[in-house]
Short mmCIF file of C-alpha atoms and ligand atoms in Angstrom, two decimals:
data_model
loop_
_atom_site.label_atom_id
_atom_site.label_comp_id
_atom_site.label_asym_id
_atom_site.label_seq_id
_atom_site.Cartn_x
_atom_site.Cartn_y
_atom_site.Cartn_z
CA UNK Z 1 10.35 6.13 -22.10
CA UNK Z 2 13.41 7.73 -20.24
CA UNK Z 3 12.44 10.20 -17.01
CA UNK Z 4 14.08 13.24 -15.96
CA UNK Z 5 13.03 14.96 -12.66
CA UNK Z 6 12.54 19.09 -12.49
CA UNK Z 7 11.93 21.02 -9.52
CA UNK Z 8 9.68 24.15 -9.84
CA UNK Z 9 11.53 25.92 -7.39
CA UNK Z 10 9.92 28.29 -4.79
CA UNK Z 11 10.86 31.68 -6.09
CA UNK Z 12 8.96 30.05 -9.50
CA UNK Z 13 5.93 29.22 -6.93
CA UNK Z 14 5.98 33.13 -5.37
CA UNK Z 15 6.20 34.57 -9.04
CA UNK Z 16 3.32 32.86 -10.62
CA UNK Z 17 5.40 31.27 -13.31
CA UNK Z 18 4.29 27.83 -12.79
CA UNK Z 19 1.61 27.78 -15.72
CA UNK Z 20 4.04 29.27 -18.17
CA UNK Z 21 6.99 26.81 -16.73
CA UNK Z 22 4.82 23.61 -17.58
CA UNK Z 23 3.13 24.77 -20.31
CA UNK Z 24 6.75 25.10 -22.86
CA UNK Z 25 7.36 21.36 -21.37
CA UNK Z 26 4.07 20.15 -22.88
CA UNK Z 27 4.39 22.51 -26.11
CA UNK Z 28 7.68 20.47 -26.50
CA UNK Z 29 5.97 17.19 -26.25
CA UNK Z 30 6.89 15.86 -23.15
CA UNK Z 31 4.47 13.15 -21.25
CA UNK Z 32 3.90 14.27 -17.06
CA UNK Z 33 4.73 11.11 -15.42
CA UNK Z 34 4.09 12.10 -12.05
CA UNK Z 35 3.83 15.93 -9.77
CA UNK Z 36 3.27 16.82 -6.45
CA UNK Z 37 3.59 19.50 -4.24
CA UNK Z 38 5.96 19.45 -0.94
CA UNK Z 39 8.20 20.76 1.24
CA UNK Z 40 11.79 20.13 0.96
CA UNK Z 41 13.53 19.77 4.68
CA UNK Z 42 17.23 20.72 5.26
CA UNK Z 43 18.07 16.75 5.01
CA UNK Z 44 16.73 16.25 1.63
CA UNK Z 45 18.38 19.39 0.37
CA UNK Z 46 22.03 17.98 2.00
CA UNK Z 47 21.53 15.07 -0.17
CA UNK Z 48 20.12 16.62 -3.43
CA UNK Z 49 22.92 19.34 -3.28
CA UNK Z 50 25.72 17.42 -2.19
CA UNK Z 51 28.00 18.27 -4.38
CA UNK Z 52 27.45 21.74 -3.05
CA UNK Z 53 27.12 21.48 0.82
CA UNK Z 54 30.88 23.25 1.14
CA UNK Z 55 30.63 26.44 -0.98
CA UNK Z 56 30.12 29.39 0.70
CA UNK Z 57 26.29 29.91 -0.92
CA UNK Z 58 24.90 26.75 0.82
CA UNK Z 59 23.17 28.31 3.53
CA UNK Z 60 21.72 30.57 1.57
CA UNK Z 61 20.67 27.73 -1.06
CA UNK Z 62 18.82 25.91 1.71
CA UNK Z 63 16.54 28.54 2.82
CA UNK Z 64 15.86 29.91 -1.07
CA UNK Z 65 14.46 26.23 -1.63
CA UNK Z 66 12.85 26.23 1.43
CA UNK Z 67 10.91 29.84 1.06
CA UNK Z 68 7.57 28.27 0.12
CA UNK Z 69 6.43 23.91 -1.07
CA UNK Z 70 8.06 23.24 -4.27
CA UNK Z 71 6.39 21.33 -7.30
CA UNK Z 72 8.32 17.98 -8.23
CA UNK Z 73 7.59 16.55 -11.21
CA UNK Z 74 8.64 13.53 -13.76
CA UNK Z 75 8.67 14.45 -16.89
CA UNK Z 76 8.73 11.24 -20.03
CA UNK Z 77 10.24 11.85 -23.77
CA UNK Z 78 12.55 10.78 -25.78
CA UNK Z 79 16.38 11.36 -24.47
CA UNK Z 80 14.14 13.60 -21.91
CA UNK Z 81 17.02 14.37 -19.77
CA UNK Z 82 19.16 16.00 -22.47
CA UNK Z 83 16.34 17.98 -23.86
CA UNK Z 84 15.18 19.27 -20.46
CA UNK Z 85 18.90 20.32 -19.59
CA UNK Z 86 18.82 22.28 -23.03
CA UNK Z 87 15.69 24.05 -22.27
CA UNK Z 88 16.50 24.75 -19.26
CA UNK Z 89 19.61 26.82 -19.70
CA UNK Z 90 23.01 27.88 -17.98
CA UNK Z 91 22.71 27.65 -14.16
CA UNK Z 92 23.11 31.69 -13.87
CA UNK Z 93 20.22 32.86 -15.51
CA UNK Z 94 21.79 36.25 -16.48
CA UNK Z 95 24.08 34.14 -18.72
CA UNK Z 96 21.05 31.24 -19.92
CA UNK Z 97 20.65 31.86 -23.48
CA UNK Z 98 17.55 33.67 -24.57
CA UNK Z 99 14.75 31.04 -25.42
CA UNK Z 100 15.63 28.83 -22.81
CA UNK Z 101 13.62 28.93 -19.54
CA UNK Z 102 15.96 30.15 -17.26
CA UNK Z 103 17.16 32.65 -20.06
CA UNK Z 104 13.18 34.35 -20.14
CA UNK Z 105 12.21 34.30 -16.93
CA UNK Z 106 15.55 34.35 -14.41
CA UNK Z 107 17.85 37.17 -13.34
CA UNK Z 108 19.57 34.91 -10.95
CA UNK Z 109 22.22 32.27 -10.56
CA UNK Z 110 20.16 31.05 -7.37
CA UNK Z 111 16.84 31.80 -8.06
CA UNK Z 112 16.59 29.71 -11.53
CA UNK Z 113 13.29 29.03 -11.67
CA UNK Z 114 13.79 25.45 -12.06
CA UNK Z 115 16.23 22.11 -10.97
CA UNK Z 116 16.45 19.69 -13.66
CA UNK Z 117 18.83 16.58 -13.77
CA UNK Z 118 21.69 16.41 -15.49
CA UNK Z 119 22.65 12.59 -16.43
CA UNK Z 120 20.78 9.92 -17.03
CA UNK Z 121 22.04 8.66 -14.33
CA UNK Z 122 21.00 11.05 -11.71
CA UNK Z 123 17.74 11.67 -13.25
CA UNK Z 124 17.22 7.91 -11.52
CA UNK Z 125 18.58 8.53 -8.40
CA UNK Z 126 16.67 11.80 -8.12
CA UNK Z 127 13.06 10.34 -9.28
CA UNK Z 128 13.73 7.57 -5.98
CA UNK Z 129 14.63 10.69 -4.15
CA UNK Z 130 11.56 12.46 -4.25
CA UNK Z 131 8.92 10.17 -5.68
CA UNK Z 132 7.23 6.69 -4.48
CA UNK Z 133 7.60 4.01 -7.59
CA UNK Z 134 4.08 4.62 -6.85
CA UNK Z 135 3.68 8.02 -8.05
CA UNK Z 136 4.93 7.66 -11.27
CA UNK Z 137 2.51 6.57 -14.08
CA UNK Z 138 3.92 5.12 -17.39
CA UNK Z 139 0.98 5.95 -19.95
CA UNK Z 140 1.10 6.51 -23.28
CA UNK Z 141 -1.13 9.99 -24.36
CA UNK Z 142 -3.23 9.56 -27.17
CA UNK Z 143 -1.06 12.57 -28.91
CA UNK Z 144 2.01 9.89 -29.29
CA UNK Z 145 1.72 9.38 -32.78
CA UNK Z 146 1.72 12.69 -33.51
CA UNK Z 147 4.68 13.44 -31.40
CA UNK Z 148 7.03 10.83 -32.17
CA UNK Z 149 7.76 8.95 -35.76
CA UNK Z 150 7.07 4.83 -35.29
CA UNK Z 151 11.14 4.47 -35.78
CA UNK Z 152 11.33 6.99 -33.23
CA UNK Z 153 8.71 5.46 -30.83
CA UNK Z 154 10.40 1.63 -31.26
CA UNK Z 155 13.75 2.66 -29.72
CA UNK Z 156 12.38 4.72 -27.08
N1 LIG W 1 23.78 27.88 -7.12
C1 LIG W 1 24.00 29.10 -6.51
N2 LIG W 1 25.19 29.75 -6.74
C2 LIG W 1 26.17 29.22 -7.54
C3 LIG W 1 25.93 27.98 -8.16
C4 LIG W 1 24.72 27.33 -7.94
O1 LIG W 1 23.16 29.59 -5.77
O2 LIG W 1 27.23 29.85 -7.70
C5 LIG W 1 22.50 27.19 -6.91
C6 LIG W 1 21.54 27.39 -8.09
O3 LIG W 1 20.22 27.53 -7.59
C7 LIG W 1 21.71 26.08 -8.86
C8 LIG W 1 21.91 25.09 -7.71
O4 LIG W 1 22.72 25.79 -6.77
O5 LIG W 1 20.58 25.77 -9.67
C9 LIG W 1 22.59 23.80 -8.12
O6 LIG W 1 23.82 24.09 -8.73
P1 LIG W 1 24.34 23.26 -9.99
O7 LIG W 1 25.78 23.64 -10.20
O8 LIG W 1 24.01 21.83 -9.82
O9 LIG W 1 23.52 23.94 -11.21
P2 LIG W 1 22.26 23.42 -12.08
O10 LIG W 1 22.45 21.94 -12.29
O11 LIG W 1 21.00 23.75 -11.30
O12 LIG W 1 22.34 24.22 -13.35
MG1 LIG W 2 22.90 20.45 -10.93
#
């Protein structure tokens, strides 16, 4: 099954909105492949937000995903990284459509309660960024049938 990576970021940790976060990830049908809590230093932040280390709200990136631990997780579905992207939401939250997550719970175009990758591609590069192989579990929940047609399943 394809992997995405999301980051519950810390203004998510210091509102409480980690339960409610997870919980529309699972009510969608996605599998937890791995999640841990840590704390991001300013070097793993250069390289996760590289394509942002020259505009002007850098510094003030680094220490809003430094404030408190973050939650990293792996996430398993189905063209995961697409769907995760959608339920995310726009990247200001004052402009994420209502029903996505960032649309219900954000004000912010910083504090967007969640990072979540945006290509296939990165969603790799990301998982080896803040996961061990060895943290990630491929397992199949007893739900999958129920989730996913046999079709759908076979090409996964
Ligand atoms: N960000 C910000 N101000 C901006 C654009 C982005 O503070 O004008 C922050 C915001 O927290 C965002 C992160 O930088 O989630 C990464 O930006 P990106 O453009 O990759 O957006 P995302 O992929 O998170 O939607
Ligand atoms: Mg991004």
């Amino acid at each position: 099954m394809e992997k995405t990576l999301i980051i519950l970021k810390p203004s998510t940790i210091q509102r409480a909105l980690i339960g409610q976060v997870i919980d529309r990830f699972q009510k969608k049908g996605l599998t937890v492949a791995g999640c841990k809590m840590m704390q991001l230093d300013e070097q793993i932040l250069r390289e996760h937000y590289a394509h942002l280390v020259d505009r002007p709200f850098f510094p003030s990136l680094l220490r809003s995903m430094q404030a408190t631990p973050v939650i990293v997780m792996a996430l398993a579905g189905k063209d995961v990284v697409a769907v995760v992207r959608a339920m995310t939401g726009a990247t200001n939250s004052r402009a994420a459509a209502p029903g996505t997550i960032r649309g219900d719970f954000g004000m912010s175009g910083q504090e967007n309660i969640i990072h979540a990758s945006d290509s296939v591609e990165n969603a790799e590069i990301e998982l080896r960024r803040f996961f061990k192989p060895e943290e990630i579990f491929d397992y199949e929940p007893l739900t999958i049938s129920a989730i996913y047609s046999p079709d759908e399943l076979a090409s996964a």
